Coordinates of C-alpha atoms (C1' of nucleotides) in Angstrom, one line a residue:
Chain A
M1043 CA -2.7 40.0 -66.4
P1044 CA -3.0 37.2 -63.9
E1045 CA -5.8 36.4 -61.5
Q1046 CA -8.4 38.3 -63.5
R1047 CA -11.6 36.6 -64.4
V1048 CA -14.7 37.6 -66.2
T1049 CA -17.3 38.2 -63.6
G1050 CA -20.7 36.7 -63.6
S1051 CA -22.3 40.1 -63.6
S1052 CA -23.5 41.0 -67.1
A1053 CA -22.6 44.1 -69.0
G1054 CA -26.2 45.2 -68.6
S1055 CA -25.9 45.4 -64.8
M1056 CA -22.7 47.3 -65.3
V1057 CA -24.7 50.0 -67.0
E1058 CA -26.8 50.3 -64.0
Q1059 CA -23.9 50.4 -61.6
L1060 CA -22.2 53.0 -63.7
S1061 CA -25.2 55.2 -63.8
A1062 CA -24.9 55.6 -60.1
F1063 CA -21.8 57.7 -60.6
P1064 CA -22.5 61.3 -61.2
M1065 CA -19.8 61.5 -63.8
F1066 CA -21.5 58.8 -66.0
S1067 CA -25.1 59.6 -65.2
Q1068 CA -24.5 62.8 -67.3
I1069 CA -23.7 60.8 -70.3
Q1070 CA -26.8 59.8 -72.3
D1071 CA -25.2 59.3 -75.7
P1072 CA -25.8 55.8 -77.0
S1073 CA -22.3 55.3 -78.4
W1074 CA -21.0 55.5 -74.9
W1075 CA -23.3 53.0 -73.4
E1076 CA -22.7 50.7 -76.4
A1077 CA -19.0 50.9 -75.6
V1078 CA -19.7 49.9 -72.1
Q1079 CA -21.9 47.0 -73.2
A1080 CA -19.1 45.9 -75.5
G1081 CA -16.6 46.0 -72.6
R1082 CA -15.6 43.0 -70.5
C1083 CA -16.4 43.0 -66.8
L1084 CA -13.5 41.9 -64.7
D1085 CA -13.3 41.2 -61.0
I1086 CA -9.8 41.7 -59.7
A1087 CA -8.6 40.4 -56.4
A1088 CA -6.9 42.7 -53.9
G1089 CA -3.2 43.0 -54.5
T1090 CA -3.3 42.0 -58.1
V1091 CA -1.1 43.9 -60.4
V1092 CA -3.3 45.5 -63.0
V1093 CA -0.7 47.3 -65.1
R1094 CA 2.9 46.2 -64.8
K1095 CA 5.8 48.4 -65.7
G1096 CA 6.3 48.5 -69.4
Q1097 CA 3.4 46.1 -70.2
P1098 CA 0.5 48.4 -70.9
C1099 CA -3.0 47.1 -71.1
L1100 CA -4.4 48.0 -74.5
D1101 CA -8.0 48.5 -73.5
F1102 CA -9.6 51.5 -71.9
L1103 CA -10.2 50.8 -68.2
L1104 CA -13.0 52.0 -66.1
V1105 CA -13.2 51.4 -62.4
V1106 CA -16.6 50.3 -61.1
R1107 CA -15.8 49.3 -57.6
G1108 CA -12.8 49.4 -55.3
T1109 CA -9.6 51.4 -55.5
I1110 CA -6.4 51.1 -57.6
R1111 CA -3.0 52.4 -56.6
I1112 CA -1.0 54.0 -59.4
Y1113 CA 2.6 54.3 -58.4
E1114 CA 6.2 54.6 -59.5
T1115 CA 8.9 52.2 -58.5
A1116 CA 12.6 52.5 -58.0
E1117 CA 15.3 49.8 -58.5
N1118 CA 15.9 49.4 -54.8
G1119 CA 12.3 48.6 -54.2
R1120 CA 11.1 51.9 -53.0
E1121 CA 7.8 53.1 -54.3
I1122 CA 5.8 56.3 -54.4
L1123 CA 2.1 56.8 -54.9
L1124 CA 1.1 58.9 -57.9
Y1125 CA -2.6 58.8 -57.3
R1126 CA -5.5 56.5 -56.5
L1127 CA -8.3 55.5 -58.8
Y1128 CA -11.7 55.1 -57.2
G1129 CA -14.9 53.7 -58.3
G1130 CA -16.5 55.6 -61.2
E1131 CA -13.1 56.9 -62.4
I1132 CA -11.2 56.5 -65.6
C1133 CA -7.8 55.1 -66.0
V1134 CA -6.0 57.9 -67.7
L1135 CA -2.7 55.9 -67.7
T1136 CA -4.3 53.7 -70.3
L1137 CA -5.0 56.9 -72.3
T1138 CA -1.4 57.9 -72.2
H1139 CA -0.6 54.5 -73.6
L1140 CA -3.2 54.6 -76.3
M1141 CA -2.3 58.1 -77.4
Q1142 CA 1.4 57.9 -77.4
G1143 CA 1.9 54.4 -78.3
I1144 CA 4.6 54.4 -75.6
P1145 CA 4.2 52.0 -72.7
Y1146 CA 4.6 54.3 -69.9
T1147 CA 6.4 52.9 -66.9
A1148 CA 4.1 53.1 -64.0
C1149 CA 2.4 50.3 -62.1
A1150 CA -1.1 49.8 -61.0
V1151 CA -2.3 47.4 -58.3
A1152 CA -5.7 46.8 -56.9
E1153 CA -5.9 47.9 -53.2
D1154 CA -9.0 45.9 -52.5
E1155 CA -11.5 43.8 -54.4
V1156 CA -11.9 45.7 -57.6
S1157 CA -14.3 45.5 -60.5
V1158 CA -13.4 47.1 -63.8
V1159 CA -14.9 47.4 -67.3
S1160 CA -12.4 46.9 -70.0
I1161 CA -13.5 48.7 -73.2
P1162 CA -11.9 47.9 -76.5
Q1163 CA -10.0 50.6 -78.1
A1164 CA -12.3 50.9 -81.2
H1165 CA -15.4 51.4 -79.0
F1166 CA -13.6 53.9 -76.9
Q1167 CA -12.6 56.0 -79.9
R1168 CA -16.1 55.9 -81.2
A1169 CA -17.6 57.0 -77.9
L1170 CA -15.0 59.7 -77.7
A1171 CA -15.9 61.0 -81.2
E1172 CA -19.7 60.8 -80.8
S1173 CA -20.3 61.6 -77.2
E1174 CA -19.7 65.2 -76.1
A1175 CA -20.4 64.3 -72.5
F1176 CA -17.9 61.5 -72.5
R1177 CA -15.3 63.6 -74.1
T1178 CA -15.8 66.2 -71.4
A1179 CA -15.5 63.5 -68.8
V1180 CA -12.3 62.3 -70.2
L1181 CA -10.7 65.7 -70.5
F1182 CA -11.9 66.4 -67.0
A1183 CA -10.3 63.3 -65.6
L1184 CA -7.1 63.9 -67.5
S1185 CA -6.7 67.5 -66.4
R1186 CA -7.5 66.6 -62.9
R1187 CA -4.8 64.0 -62.8
L1188 CA -2.3 66.4 -64.3
G1189 CA -3.1 68.9 -61.5
D1190 CA -2.8 66.2 -58.9
V1191 CA 0.6 65.0 -60.1
M1192 CA 1.9 68.6 -60.5
Q1193 CA 0.9 69.2 -56.9
L1194 CA 2.7 66.1 -56.0
V1195 CA 5.9 67.4 -57.7
E1196 CA 5.7 70.5 -55.6
Q1197 CA 5.3 68.6 -52.4
I1198 CA 8.1 66.2 -53.1
A1199 CA 10.4 68.9 -54.2
F1200 CA 9.9 71.5 -51.5
Q1201 CA 8.2 70.0 -48.5
G1202 CA 9.9 67.9 -45.8
L1203 CA 8.8 64.4 -45.1
D1204 CA 7.3 65.4 -41.8
L1205 CA 5.0 67.9 -43.5
R1206 CA 4.0 65.5 -46.1
L1207 CA 3.3 62.7 -43.6
A1208 CA 1.3 65.1 -41.4
C1209 CA -0.8 66.1 -44.4
L1210 CA -1.3 62.5 -45.4
L1211 CA -2.4 61.5 -42.0
G1212 CA -4.7 64.4 -41.7
Q1213 CA -6.3 63.5 -45.0
R1214 CA -6.7 59.9 -44.2
F1215 CA -8.2 60.5 -40.8
G1216 CA -10.6 63.0 -42.5
E1217 CA -11.6 60.4 -45.1
T1218 CA -12.3 57.5 -42.8
N1219 CA -14.0 59.8 -40.3
A1220 CA -12.7 57.6 -37.5
N1221 CA -10.0 58.2 -35.1
R1222 CA -8.3 54.9 -35.8
L1223 CA -6.5 54.3 -39.0
K1224 CA -5.7 50.7 -40.0
I1225 CA -2.4 51.0 -41.8
T1226 CA 1.2 49.9 -41.3
H1227 CA 4.3 52.1 -41.4
Q1228 CA 5.5 50.2 -44.4
E1229 CA 2.4 51.1 -46.3
L1230 CA 2.7 54.8 -45.4
A1231 CA 6.4 54.7 -46.5
R1232 CA 5.4 53.2 -49.8
E1233 CA 2.9 56.0 -50.3
L1234 CA 5.4 58.7 -49.6
G1235 CA 8.3 57.2 -51.4
T1236 CA 10.5 56.7 -48.4
T1237 CA 11.6 53.8 -46.1
R1238 CA 9.9 52.2 -43.2
E1239 CA 12.6 53.2 -40.7
V1240 CA 12.4 56.8 -41.5
L1241 CA 8.6 56.7 -41.3
S1242 CA 8.6 54.9 -38.0
R1243 CA 10.9 57.6 -36.5
L1244 CA 8.7 60.3 -37.8
L1245 CA 5.6 58.7 -36.4
K1246 CA 7.3 58.2 -33.1
T1247 CA 8.0 61.9 -32.8
F1248 CA 4.4 62.7 -33.7
E1249 CA 3.4 60.4 -30.9
H1250 CA 5.8 62.1 -28.5
R1251 CA 4.3 65.4 -29.4
G1252 CA 0.9 64.0 -28.5
C1253 CA -0.5 64.1 -32.0
I1254 CA -1.2 60.4 -32.4
R1255 CA -0.8 57.1 -30.6
L1256 CA 0.8 54.1 -32.3
F1257 CA -0.4 50.5 -32.2
R1258 CA 0.5 47.5 -34.2
G1259 CA -1.0 48.1 -37.6
Q1260 CA -3.0 51.1 -36.4
I1261 CA -2.7 54.7 -35.7
E1262 CA -5.0 56.6 -33.4
L1263 CA -5.6 60.3 -33.8
V1264 CA -5.2 62.0 -30.5
S1265 CA -5.1 65.7 -31.3
P1266 CA -6.0 66.9 -34.8
D1267 CA -5.0 70.3 -33.7
A1268 CA -1.5 69.3 -32.8
L1269 CA -1.2 67.5 -36.1
S1270 CA -2.4 70.4 -38.2
S1271 CA -0.4 72.9 -36.3
W1272 CA 2.6 70.9 -37.4
M1273 CA 1.9 71.7 -40.9
R1274 CA 2.0 75.4 -40.2
K1275 CA 5.1 75.5 -38.0
P1276 CA 7.4 72.5 -38.0
P1277 CA 8.6 72.4 -34.3
V1278 CA 12.2 72.0 -33.2
Chain Y
M156 CA -1.1 90.1 -67.6
P157 CA 1.4 92.9 -67.9
E158 CA 3.6 93.7 -70.8
Q159 CA 1.5 91.9 -73.3
R160 CA 0.4 93.6 -76.5
V161 CA -1.7 92.7 -79.4
T162 CA 0.8 92.1 -82.2
G163 CA 0.6 93.7 -85.6
S164 CA 0.4 90.4 -87.3
S165 CA -3.1 89.5 -88.3
A166 CA -5.0 86.3 -87.3
G167 CA -4.8 85.3 -90.9
S168 CA -1.0 85.1 -90.9
M169 CA -1.3 83.1 -87.7
V170 CA -3.2 80.4 -89.6
E171 CA -0.3 80.2 -91.9
Q172 CA 2.2 80.0 -89.2
L173 CA 0.3 77.3 -87.3
S174 CA -0.1 75.3 -90.4
A175 CA 3.6 74.8 -90.4
F176 CA 3.4 72.7 -87.2
P177 CA 2.6 69.0 -87.9
M178 CA 0.2 68.9 -85.1
F179 CA -2.1 71.5 -86.6
S180 CA -1.6 70.9 -90.2
Q181 CA -3.6 67.7 -89.6
I182 CA -6.6 69.7 -88.6
Q183 CA -8.8 70.7 -91.5
D184 CA -12.0 71.3 -89.7
P185 CA -13.3 74.8 -90.2
S186 CA -14.5 75.3 -86.6
W187 CA -10.9 75.0 -85.4
W188 CA -9.5 77.5 -87.8
E189 CA -12.5 79.8 -87.0
A190 CA -11.4 79.6 -83.4
V191 CA -7.9 80.5 -84.3
Q192 CA -9.1 83.5 -86.3
A193 CA -11.3 84.6 -83.4
G194 CA -8.2 84.5 -81.1
R195 CA -6.1 87.4 -80.2
C196 CA -2.5 87.3 -81.2
L197 CA -0.1 88.4 -78.5
D198 CA 3.6 89.0 -78.5
I199 CA 5.2 88.5 -75.1
A200 CA 8.6 89.8 -74.1
A201 CA 11.1 87.4 -72.7
G202 CA 10.7 87.1 -68.9
T203 CA 7.1 88.1 -68.8
V204 CA 5.0 86.2 -66.4
V205 CA 2.2 84.6 -68.5
V206 CA 0.3 82.8 -65.8
R207 CA 0.9 83.8 -62.2
K208 CA 0.1 81.6 -59.2
G209 CA -3.6 81.6 -58.5
Q210 CA -4.5 84.0 -61.3
P211 CA -5.5 81.8 -64.2
C212 CA -5.9 83.1 -67.7
L213 CA -9.3 82.2 -68.9
D214 CA -8.6 81.8 -72.5
F215 CA -7.1 78.8 -74.2
L216 CA -3.5 79.5 -75.1
L217 CA -1.5 78.3 -78.1
V218 CA 2.2 78.9 -78.5
V219 CA 3.2 80.0 -81.9
R220 CA 6.8 81.0 -81.4
G221 CA 9.3 80.8 -78.5
T222 CA 9.2 78.8 -75.3
I223 CA 7.4 79.0 -72.1
R224 CA 8.5 77.6 -68.8
I225 CA 5.9 76.0 -66.6
Y226 CA 7.2 75.7 -63.0
E227 CA 6.3 75.4 -59.4
T228 CA 7.5 77.8 -56.7
A229 CA 8.2 77.5 -53.0
E230 CA 7.9 80.1 -50.4
N231 CA 11.6 80.5 -50.0
G232 CA 12.0 81.4 -53.7
R233 CA 13.1 78.0 -54.9
E234 CA 11.6 76.8 -58.2
I235 CA 11.3 73.6 -60.1
L236 CA 10.5 73.2 -63.8
L237 CA 7.5 71.1 -64.6
Y238 CA 7.9 71.3 -68.4
R239 CA 8.4 73.6 -71.3
L240 CA 6.0 74.7 -73.9
Y241 CA 7.4 75.1 -77.4
G242 CA 6.0 76.6 -80.5
G243 CA 3.1 74.7 -81.8
E244 CA 2.0 73.4 -78.5
I245 CA -1.0 73.8 -76.3
C246 CA -1.2 75.1 -72.8
V247 CA -2.8 72.3 -70.9
L248 CA -2.5 74.3 -67.8
T249 CA -5.2 76.5 -69.1
L250 CA -7.3 73.3 -69.7
T251 CA -6.9 72.3 -66.1
H252 CA -8.3 75.7 -65.2
L253 CA -11.1 75.6 -67.6
M254 CA -12.2 72.1 -66.7
Q255 CA -11.9 72.2 -62.9
G256 CA -12.7 75.8 -62.3
I257 CA -9.8 75.7 -59.9
P258 CA -7.0 78.1 -60.5
Y259 CA -4.2 75.7 -60.3
T260 CA -1.1 77.1 -58.6
A261 CA 1.7 76.9 -61.2
C262 CA 3.5 79.7 -62.9
A263 CA 4.4 80.2 -66.6
V264 CA 6.9 82.7 -67.9
A265 CA 8.2 83.4 -71.4
E266 CA 11.8 82.2 -71.8
D267 CA 12.4 84.2 -74.9
E268 CA 10.3 86.4 -77.2
V269 CA 7.0 84.5 -77.5
S270 CA 4.0 84.7 -79.6
V271 CA 0.7 83.1 -78.5
V272 CA -2.8 82.9 -79.7
S273 CA -5.4 83.4 -77.1
I274 CA -8.6 81.7 -78.0
P275 CA -11.8 82.5 -76.2
Q276 CA -13.4 79.7 -74.2
A277 CA -16.5 79.5 -76.3
H278 CA -14.6 79.0 -79.5
F279 CA -12.4 76.5 -77.9
Q280 CA -15.4 74.5 -76.7
R281 CA -16.9 74.6 -80.2
A282 CA -13.7 73.5 -81.9
L283 CA -13.4 70.7 -79.3
A284 CA -16.9 69.5 -80.1
E285 CA -16.7 69.7 -83.8
S286 CA -13.2 68.9 -84.7
E287 CA -12.1 65.3 -84.2
A288 CA -8.6 66.1 -85.1
F289 CA -8.3 69.0 -82.6
R290 CA -9.8 66.8 -79.9
T291 CA -7.2 64.2 -80.6
A292 CA -4.5 66.8 -80.5
V293 CA -5.7 68.0 -77.1
L294 CA -5.9 64.6 -75.7
F295 CA -2.5 63.8 -77.1
A296 CA -1.0 66.9 -75.5
L297 CA -2.6 66.3 -72.2
S298 CA -1.6 62.7 -71.9
R299 CA 1.9 63.6 -72.9
R300 CA 2.2 66.2 -70.2
L301 CA 0.8 63.7 -67.7
G302 CA 3.5 61.2 -68.7
D303 CA 6.2 63.9 -68.5
V304 CA 5.2 65.0 -65.0
M305 CA 4.8 61.5 -63.8
Q306 CA 8.4 60.8 -64.9
L307 CA 9.5 63.9 -63.2
V308 CA 8.0 62.6 -60.0
E309 CA 10.0 59.4 -60.3
Q310 CA 13.2 61.3 -60.9
I311 CA 12.7 63.7 -58.0
A312 CA 11.7 61.0 -55.6
F313 CA 14.4 58.4 -56.4
Q314 CA 17.3 60.0 -58.2
G315 CA 20.1 62.0 -56.7
L316 CA 20.7 65.5 -57.8
D317 CA 23.9 64.5 -59.6
L318 CA 22.1 62.1 -61.8
R319 CA 19.4 64.5 -62.6
L320 CA 21.9 67.2 -63.4
A321 CA 23.9 64.9 -65.6
C322 CA 20.8 63.9 -67.5
L323 CA 19.8 67.5 -67.8
L324 CA 23.2 68.5 -69.2
G325 CA 23.2 65.6 -71.6
Q326 CA 19.8 66.6 -72.9
R327 CA 20.6 70.2 -73.3
F328 CA 23.9 69.5 -75.1
G329 CA 22.0 67.1 -77.3
E330 CA 19.4 69.7 -78.2
T331 CA 21.7 72.6 -79.0
N332 CA 24.0 70.3 -80.9
A333 CA 26.9 72.5 -79.8
N334 CA 29.5 71.8 -77.2
R335 CA 29.0 75.2 -75.5
L336 CA 25.9 75.8 -73.4
K337 CA 25.0 79.3 -72.5
I338 CA 23.4 79.0 -69.1
T339 CA 24.1 80.1 -65.5
H340 CA 24.3 77.9 -62.5
Q341 CA 21.3 79.7 -61.1
E342 CA 19.2 78.9 -64.0
L343 CA 20.1 75.2 -63.8
A344 CA 19.3 75.3 -60.1
R345 CA 15.9 76.8 -60.8
E346 CA 15.2 74.0 -63.3
L347 CA 16.1 71.2 -60.9
G348 CA 14.5 72.7 -57.8
T349 CA 17.7 73.2 -55.8
T350 CA 19.9 76.1 -54.9
R351 CA 22.8 77.7 -56.7
E352 CA 25.5 76.7 -54.3
V353 CA 24.6 73.0 -54.5
L354 CA 24.6 73.2 -58.2
S355 CA 27.9 75.0 -58.4
R356 CA 29.4 72.3 -56.3
L357 CA 28.1 69.5 -58.4
L358 CA 29.2 71.2 -61.6
K359 CA 32.6 71.6 -60.1
T360 CA 32.9 67.9 -59.4
F361 CA 31.8 67.2 -63.0
E362 CA 34.6 69.5 -64.1
H363 CA 37.2 67.8 -61.9
R364 CA 36.1 64.5 -63.5
G365 CA 36.7 65.9 -66.9
C366 CA 33.2 65.8 -68.1
I367 CA 32.8 69.5 -68.6
R368 CA 34.6 72.9 -68.3
L369 CA 33.1 75.8 -66.6
F370 CA 33.1 79.4 -67.8
R371 CA 31.2 82.5 -66.7
G372 CA 27.7 81.9 -68.0
Q373 CA 28.7 79.0 -70.1
I374 CA 29.4 75.3 -69.9
E375 CA 31.6 73.4 -72.3
L376 CA 31.1 69.7 -73.0
V377 CA 34.4 67.9 -72.8
S378 CA 33.5 64.3 -72.6
P379 CA 30.0 63.1 -73.4
D380 CA 31.1 59.6 -72.4
A381 CA 32.3 60.6 -68.9
L382 CA 29.0 62.4 -68.4
S383 CA 26.8 59.6 -69.6
S384 CA 28.8 57.0 -67.7
W385 CA 28.0 59.1 -64.6
M386 CA 24.4 58.2 -65.1
R387 CA 25.1 54.5 -65.0
K388 CA 27.5 54.4 -62.1
P389 CA 27.8 57.4 -59.8
P390 CA 31.5 57.4 -58.8
V391 CA 32.8 57.9 -55.3
Chain C
dC452 C1' 40.9 102.9 -65.2
dG453 C1' 37.7 102.3 -61.5
dC454 C1' 33.0 101.0 -60.3
dG455 C1' 29.3 98.0 -59.9
dC456 C1' 26.7 94.2 -61.0
dT457 C1' 26.3 89.5 -61.8
dG458 C1' 28.1 85.1 -61.6
dT459 C1' 31.3 81.6 -59.2
dG460 C1' 34.0 79.1 -55.7
dT461 C1' 34.2 77.4 -51.3
dG462 C1' 34.3 76.6 -46.2
dC463 C1' 31.6 75.1 -42.5
dG464 C1' 27.8 73.8 -39.8
dC465 C1' 23.6 71.7 -39.8
dA466 C1' 19.2 69.2 -40.9
dT467 C1' 17.2 65.6 -43.2
dT468 C1' 17.0 61.3 -45.0
dG469 C1' 18.8 56.7 -46.1
dT470 C1' 21.1 52.2 -44.7
dC471 C1' 22.3 48.5 -41.9
dA472 C1' 21.8 45.7 -38.1
dC473 C1' 19.3 44.1 -34.6
dA474 C1' 16.0 43.3 -30.7
dG475 C1' 11.6 42.9 -29.3
dA476 C1' 6.6 42.9 -29.5
dC477 C1' 2.4 41.5 -31.1
dG478 C1' -1.0 38.4 -32.9
dG479 C1' -3.0 34.6 -35.4
dG480 C1' -3.0 29.8 -35.9
dC481 C1' -2.4 25.3 -34.0
Chain H
dG765 C1' 0.5 28.1 -24.5
dC766 C1' 3.8 28.2 -28.2
dC767 C1' 5.6 29.3 -32.8
dC768 C1' 6.3 32.0 -36.5
dG769 C1' 5.7 35.7 -39.4
dT770 C1' 4.9 40.4 -39.5
dC771 C1' 5.4 44.8 -37.5
dT772 C1' 7.8 48.1 -34.8
dG773 C1' 11.6 50.6 -32.1
dT774 C1' 16.2 52.1 -32.1
dG775 C1' 21.2 53.0 -32.4
dA776 C1' 24.9 54.2 -35.1
dC777 C1' 26.5 56.0 -39.1
dA778 C1' 26.9 57.7 -43.9
dA779 C1' 25.4 60.5 -47.6
dT780 C1' 23.0 64.1 -49.4
dG781 C1' 21.5 68.6 -49.7
dC782 C1' 20.7 73.2 -47.6
dG783 C1' 22.0 77.9 -45.8
dC784 C1' 25.0 81.4 -44.7
dA785 C1' 29.0 84.0 -45.3
dC786 C1' 32.2 85.9 -47.9
dA787 C1' 35.9 86.4 -51.4
dC788 C1' 36.8 87.0 -55.8
dA789 C1' 36.4 87.1 -60.8
dG790 C1' 34.6 88.5 -65.3
dC791 C1' 32.4 92.1 -67.8
dG792 C1' 30.2 96.2 -69.3
dC793 C1' 30.2 101.1 -68.8
dG794 C1' 31.1 105.8 -68.0

DNA sequence: CGCGCTGTGTGCGCATTGTCACAGACGGGC
DNA sequence: GCCCGTCTGTGACAATGCGCACACAGCGCG
């Protein structure tokens, strides 16, 4: 794993940071916090590949800050986003590796400046055995991911790209709470598993319909209604 | 849940049957077997809908015998298989429901005559807390499913139907270890998330290439090599 | 045998998506 | 201002997959 470095911040301060997340603040059991203390804290630069296809990281990862994209890749360079990992979340991909022994073929890259805690397998196992709360958290995370990815299957299999794009835009605008979204067509294409050209065309039709306005590297929301009405009734 | 009935077989005999599966034979802890004993044994007729969209079953399900299809549905009636549940496996879909409280929108139907054990939530929780082996089994199952479904996403997103069909056929022929497969085009279509016509056409081209021979309700494997070579190099 | 049900084959039109090939257009640095 | 790399727009075309319509074939059954 290139470009990683052990951060100056101590494991102790990690405990504080983690306590801020609702998921972990529930966990009082000492074996869990010991596991965290035993973990290495890593700062990862934006764009760094955290997990590369077929080369699993053997430790249990925990995101403290920033977001990580988990995605699949095709030979021709196309990609599709599986899900995102936000601060305070657990890398269940690691789990899949740990459990099955099979290095599963997905990739993970840091989307921005990311801090993670890397917990050795032994400590993870112990925390899992001794902390009911941690166990619940892991099961929770895992089952949520499964639900996410199942939903993704449904969308890819049955919904047109236009619908999926409309939903994605709606979601993103909702998150940022702004009417300007700083993103390139290429990035959107990578997220939806398609190509830039196709996406540009779709966006253009959205613009013609008055849903959005396009700028270089940015998309402006003009009419949320027009966008969401697209989702109900794909126009001619 | 219609058409279910409590089977004549006692919970005691279930324990014996479950012990036959490697996954459960590992589990010695009493709380787990108590949970099983507390569960109801149900026999389910082939074709019965076990979990309907949006109507989650609240107990924890365990398949003893038979197979269950877990799939997504679209409005227009198309379906796509997410995965199958075989004897000795755990219904992680139930888990997703139990954990999130969200009734996740997937369906499950019995493919053949199926026996399940339905374990009340409380007993499940207790077994989870007290039995390390059971915990491991659950995590194992969950992470395996996640891997499966992720792989499915990749296939749907990036591979043509012909490839996916070829793989499916290869897999099925491998499983049954026979050169005759008793399945209709419609069923294959349901599995791959497409329509019968499209599938019939694809199968026909496979037949013309000498990979298979088609009969009413059956497919005969002619040349495994021709089929598998399709996967490497899709011909003109 | 004739009837009816289910499963198949197939022709055609159409919508969607992917691919290739460019031409500009914008913006940051110098 | 100019240059260059990135981002975007677009046209033409191929390939894939879908939907509809309908003919017909196999099979069980009375």
